Amino acid sequence: MEWYLKVLKQYVGFSGRARRKEYWMFYLFNAIAMIVLTVLDRVLGTDQFLHGLYSLAVLLPGLAVTFRRLHDTGRSGAWILIALIPFIGVIVLLVFMCTDSQADDNQFGPNPKATF
């Protein structure tokens, strides 16, 4: 939960670097929240209102943490556009998200693993 809140505190911080743990924990808690809100929407009969509202609220933090994760692997945030290539693009982006950090400081900032 601490990693999820860390991302939300930076809300639209597109600069810097994000560790794999920060990225994947954000999306894990995001997925859990989406499931809970979907169930609530069905129970309340709100036709995915809560789910849609939450999706809009975390759109920018999700993009920001993805940009920072790409920065951590030494790539520009523009690499997120590779996901627009059907099927292959998403697989390539997934590989980038699973790739380990660059060991040293890079053009996007210091290694976040060095602080832990």
PDB file of C-alpha atoms in Angstrom:
ATOM      1  CA  MET A   1       0.000   0.000   0.000  1.00  0.00           C
ATOM      2  CA  GLU A   2       2.934   2.303   0.715  1.00  0.00           C
ATOM      3  CA  TRP A   3       4.056   2.083  -2.927  1.00  0.00           C
ATOM      4  CA  TYR A   4       0.563   2.891  -4.192  1.00  0.00           C
ATOM      5  CA  LEU A   5       0.388   5.966  -1.968  1.00  0.00           C
ATOM      6  CA  LYS A   6       3.888   7.002  -3.040  1.00  0.00           C
ATOM      7  CA  VAL A   7       2.741   7.133  -6.659  1.00  0.00           C
ATOM      8  CA  LEU A   8      -0.400   9.052  -5.762  1.00  0.00           C
ATOM      9  CA  LYS A   9       1.641  11.621  -3.804  1.00  0.00           C
ATOM     10  CA  GLN A  10       3.651  12.351  -6.954  1.00  0.00           C
ATOM     11  CA  TYR A  11       0.363  12.336  -8.921  1.00  0.00           C
ATOM     12  CA  VAL A  12       1.676  13.717 -12.231  1.00  0.00           C
ATOM     13  CA  GLY A  13       5.430  13.537 -11.643  1.00  0.00           C
ATOM     14  CA  PHE A  14       6.690  12.409 -15.032  1.00  0.00           C
ATOM     15  CA  SER A  15      10.361  13.065 -14.253  1.00  0.00           C
ATOM     16  CA  GLY A  16      12.685  10.782 -12.342  1.00  0.00           C
ATOM     17  CA  ARG A  17      12.780   7.032 -12.056  1.00  0.00           C
ATOM     18  CA  ALA A  18      10.512   4.336 -10.593  1.00  0.00           C
ATOM     19  CA  ARG A  19      11.607   0.918  -9.402  1.00  0.00           C
ATOM     20  CA  ARG A  20       9.886  -2.234 -10.610  1.00  0.00           C
ATOM     21  CA  LYS A  21       8.380  -2.692  -7.164  1.00  0.00           C
ATOM     22  CA  GLU A  22       6.827   0.788  -7.221  1.00  0.00           C
ATOM     23  CA  TYR A  23       5.369   0.197 -10.687  1.00  0.00           C
ATOM     24  CA  TRP A  24       3.962  -3.278 -10.066  1.00  0.00           C
ATOM     25  CA  MET A  25       2.624  -2.493  -6.580  1.00  0.00           C
ATOM     26  CA  PHE A  26       0.790   0.534  -7.973  1.00  0.00           C
ATOM     27  CA  TYR A  27      -0.855  -1.604 -10.645  1.00  0.00           C
ATOM     28  CA  LEU A  28      -1.612  -4.431  -8.189  1.00  0.00           C
ATOM     29  CA  PHE A  29      -3.503  -2.112  -5.825  1.00  0.00           C
ATOM     30  CA  ASN A  30      -5.058  -0.404  -8.826  1.00  0.00           C
ATOM     31  CA  ALA A  31      -6.404  -3.747 -10.070  1.00  0.00           C
ATOM     32  CA  ILE A  32      -7.759  -4.615  -6.623  1.00  0.00           C
ATOM     33  CA  ALA A  33      -9.505  -1.232  -6.401  1.00  0.00           C
ATOM     34  CA  MET A  34     -10.992  -1.717  -9.894  1.00  0.00           C
ATOM     35  CA  ILE A  35     -12.390  -5.134  -8.936  1.00  0.00           C
ATOM     36  CA  VAL A  36     -13.896  -3.798  -5.697  1.00  0.00           C
ATOM     37  CA  LEU A  37     -15.431  -0.810  -7.488  1.00  0.00           C
ATOM     38  CA  THR A  38     -16.836  -3.016 -10.246  1.00  0.00           C
ATOM     39  CA  VAL A  39     -18.515  -5.219  -7.635  1.00  0.00           C
ATOM     40  CA  LEU A  40     -19.853  -2.113  -5.858  1.00  0.00           C
ATOM     41  CA  ASP A  41     -21.180  -0.762  -9.141  1.00  0.00           C
ATOM     42  CA  ARG A  42     -23.051  -4.000  -9.788  1.00  0.00           C
ATOM     43  CA  VAL A  43     -24.471  -4.113  -6.256  1.00  0.00           C
ATOM     44  CA  LEU A  44     -25.519  -0.461  -6.300  1.00  0.00           C
ATOM     45  CA  GLY A  45     -26.672  -0.568  -9.930  1.00  0.00           C
ATOM     46  CA  THR A  46     -24.635   2.517 -10.861  1.00  0.00           C
ATOM     47  CA  ASP A  47     -23.697   1.198 -14.309  1.00  0.00           C
ATOM     48  CA  GLN A  48     -19.894   1.407 -13.803  1.00  0.00           C
ATOM     49  CA  PHE A  49     -19.975   4.999 -12.545  1.00  0.00           C
ATOM     50  CA  LEU A  50     -17.570   4.406  -9.636  1.00  0.00           C
ATOM     51  CA  HIS A  51     -15.258   2.314 -11.803  1.00  0.00           C
ATOM     52  CA  GLY A  52     -15.176   4.986 -14.495  1.00  0.00           C
ATOM     53  CA  LEU A  53     -14.614   7.797 -12.014  1.00  0.00           C
ATOM     54  CA  TYR A  54     -11.720   5.933 -10.389  1.00  0.00           C
ATOM     55  CA  SER A  55     -10.230   5.140 -13.818  1.00  0.00           C
ATOM     56  CA  LEU A  56     -10.192   8.835 -14.678  1.00  0.00           C
ATOM     57  CA  ALA A  57      -8.660   9.699 -11.299  1.00  0.00           C
ATOM     58  CA  VAL A  58      -5.707   7.303 -11.724  1.00  0.00           C
ATOM     59  CA  LEU A  59      -5.125   7.864 -15.447  1.00  0.00           C
ATOM     60  CA  LEU A  60      -2.408  10.485 -15.003  1.00  0.00           C
ATOM     61  CA  PRO A  61      -0.644   8.756 -12.069  1.00  0.00           C
ATOM     62  CA  GLY A  62      -0.637   5.528 -14.094  1.00  0.00           C
ATOM     63  CA  LEU A  63       0.938   7.242 -17.080  1.00  0.00           C
ATOM     64  CA  ALA A  64       3.439   9.016 -14.829  1.00  0.00           C
ATOM     65  CA  VAL A  65       4.612   5.840 -13.088  1.00  0.00           C
ATOM     66  CA  THR A  66       4.918   4.132 -16.489  1.00  0.00           C
ATOM     67  CA  PHE A  67       7.052   7.003 -17.792  1.00  0.00           C
ATOM     68  CA  ARG A  68       9.242   6.862 -14.683  1.00  0.00           C
ATOM     69  CA  ARG A  69       9.567   3.070 -15.018  1.00  0.00           C
ATOM     70  CA  LEU A  70      10.733   3.504 -18.614  1.00  0.00           C
ATOM     71  CA  HIS A  71      13.188   6.154 -17.413  1.00  0.00           C
ATOM     72  CA  ASP A  72      14.536   3.653 -14.889  1.00  0.00           C
ATOM     73  CA  THR A  73      15.414   1.275 -17.710  1.00  0.00           C
ATOM     74  CA  GLY A  74      17.145   4.088 -19.622  1.00  0.00           C
ATOM     75  CA  ARG A  75      14.359   4.678 -22.139  1.00  0.00           C
ATOM     76  CA  SER A  76      12.402   7.784 -22.952  1.00  0.00           C
ATOM     77  CA  GLY A  77       8.776   7.958 -21.848  1.00  0.00           C
ATOM     78  CA  ALA A  78       7.854   8.109 -25.538  1.00  0.00           C
ATOM     79  CA  TRP A  79       8.413   4.344 -25.646  1.00  0.00           C
ATOM     80  CA  ILE A  80       4.930   4.012 -24.148  1.00  0.00           C
ATOM     81  CA  LEU A  81       3.632   4.602 -27.677  1.00  0.00           C
ATOM     82  CA  ILE A  82       4.958   1.193 -28.720  1.00  0.00           C
ATOM     83  CA  ALA A  83       1.833  -0.220 -27.060  1.00  0.00           C
ATOM     84  CA  LEU A  84      -0.137   1.163 -30.011  1.00  0.00           C
ATOM     85  CA  ILE A  85       1.307  -1.594 -32.203  1.00  0.00           C
ATOM     86  CA  PRO A  86      -1.238  -4.404 -31.933  1.00  0.00           C
ATOM     87  CA  PHE A  87      -0.210  -7.383 -29.787  1.00  0.00           C
ATOM     88  CA  ILE A  88       3.586  -7.104 -30.261  1.00  0.00           C
ATOM     89  CA  GLY A  89       3.750  -3.583 -28.838  1.00  0.00           C
ATOM     90  CA  VAL A  90       2.106  -4.572 -25.566  1.00  0.00           C
ATOM     91  CA  ILE A  91       4.467  -7.544 -25.201  1.00  0.00           C
ATOM     92  CA  VAL A  92       7.515  -5.328 -25.807  1.00  0.00           C
ATOM     93  CA  LEU A  93       6.250  -2.781 -23.272  1.00  0.00           C
ATOM     94  CA  LEU A  94       5.659  -5.576 -20.748  1.00  0.00           C
ATOM     95  CA  VAL A  95       9.252  -6.739 -21.231  1.00  0.00           C
ATOM     96  CA  PHE A  96      10.465  -3.174 -20.643  1.00  0.00           C
ATOM     97  CA  MET A  97       8.430  -2.981 -17.423  1.00  0.00           C
ATOM     98  CA  CYS A  98       9.965  -6.254 -16.196  1.00  0.00           C
ATOM     99  CA  THR A  99      13.539  -5.280 -17.094  1.00  0.00           C
ATOM    100  CA  ASP A 100      15.869  -4.450 -14.209  1.00  0.00           C
ATOM    101  CA  SER A 101      16.958  -0.880 -13.542  1.00  0.00           C
ATOM    102  CA  GLN A 102      20.120   0.625 -14.917  1.00  0.00           C
ATOM    103  CA  ALA A 103      22.661   0.111 -12.158  1.00  0.00           C
ATOM    104  CA  ASP A 104      24.068   3.629 -12.126  1.00  0.00           C
ATOM    105  CA  ASP A 105      22.616   7.094 -12.432  1.00  0.00           C
ATOM    106  CA  ASN A 106      21.288   7.859 -15.895  1.00  0.00           C
ATOM    107  CA  GLN A 107      20.039  10.966 -17.717  1.00  0.00           C
ATOM    108  CA  PHE A 108      16.715  10.735 -15.858  1.00  0.00           C
ATOM    109  CA  GLY A 109      18.147  10.779 -12.337  1.00  0.00           C
ATOM    110  CA  PRO A 110      19.833   8.706  -9.656  1.00  0.00           C
ATOM    111  CA  ASN A 111      19.173   5.020  -9.239  1.00  0.00           C
ATOM    112  CA  PRO A 112      16.160   4.662  -6.891  1.00  0.00           C
ATOM    113  CA  LYS A 113      17.507   1.354  -5.565  1.00  0.00           C
ATOM    114  CA  ALA A 114      20.503   3.181  -4.123  1.00  0.00           C
ATOM    115  CA  THR A 115      18.268   4.955  -1.604  1.00  0.00           C
ATOM    116  CA  PHE A 116      16.865   1.689  -0.142  1.00  0.00           C
TER     117      PHE A 116
END
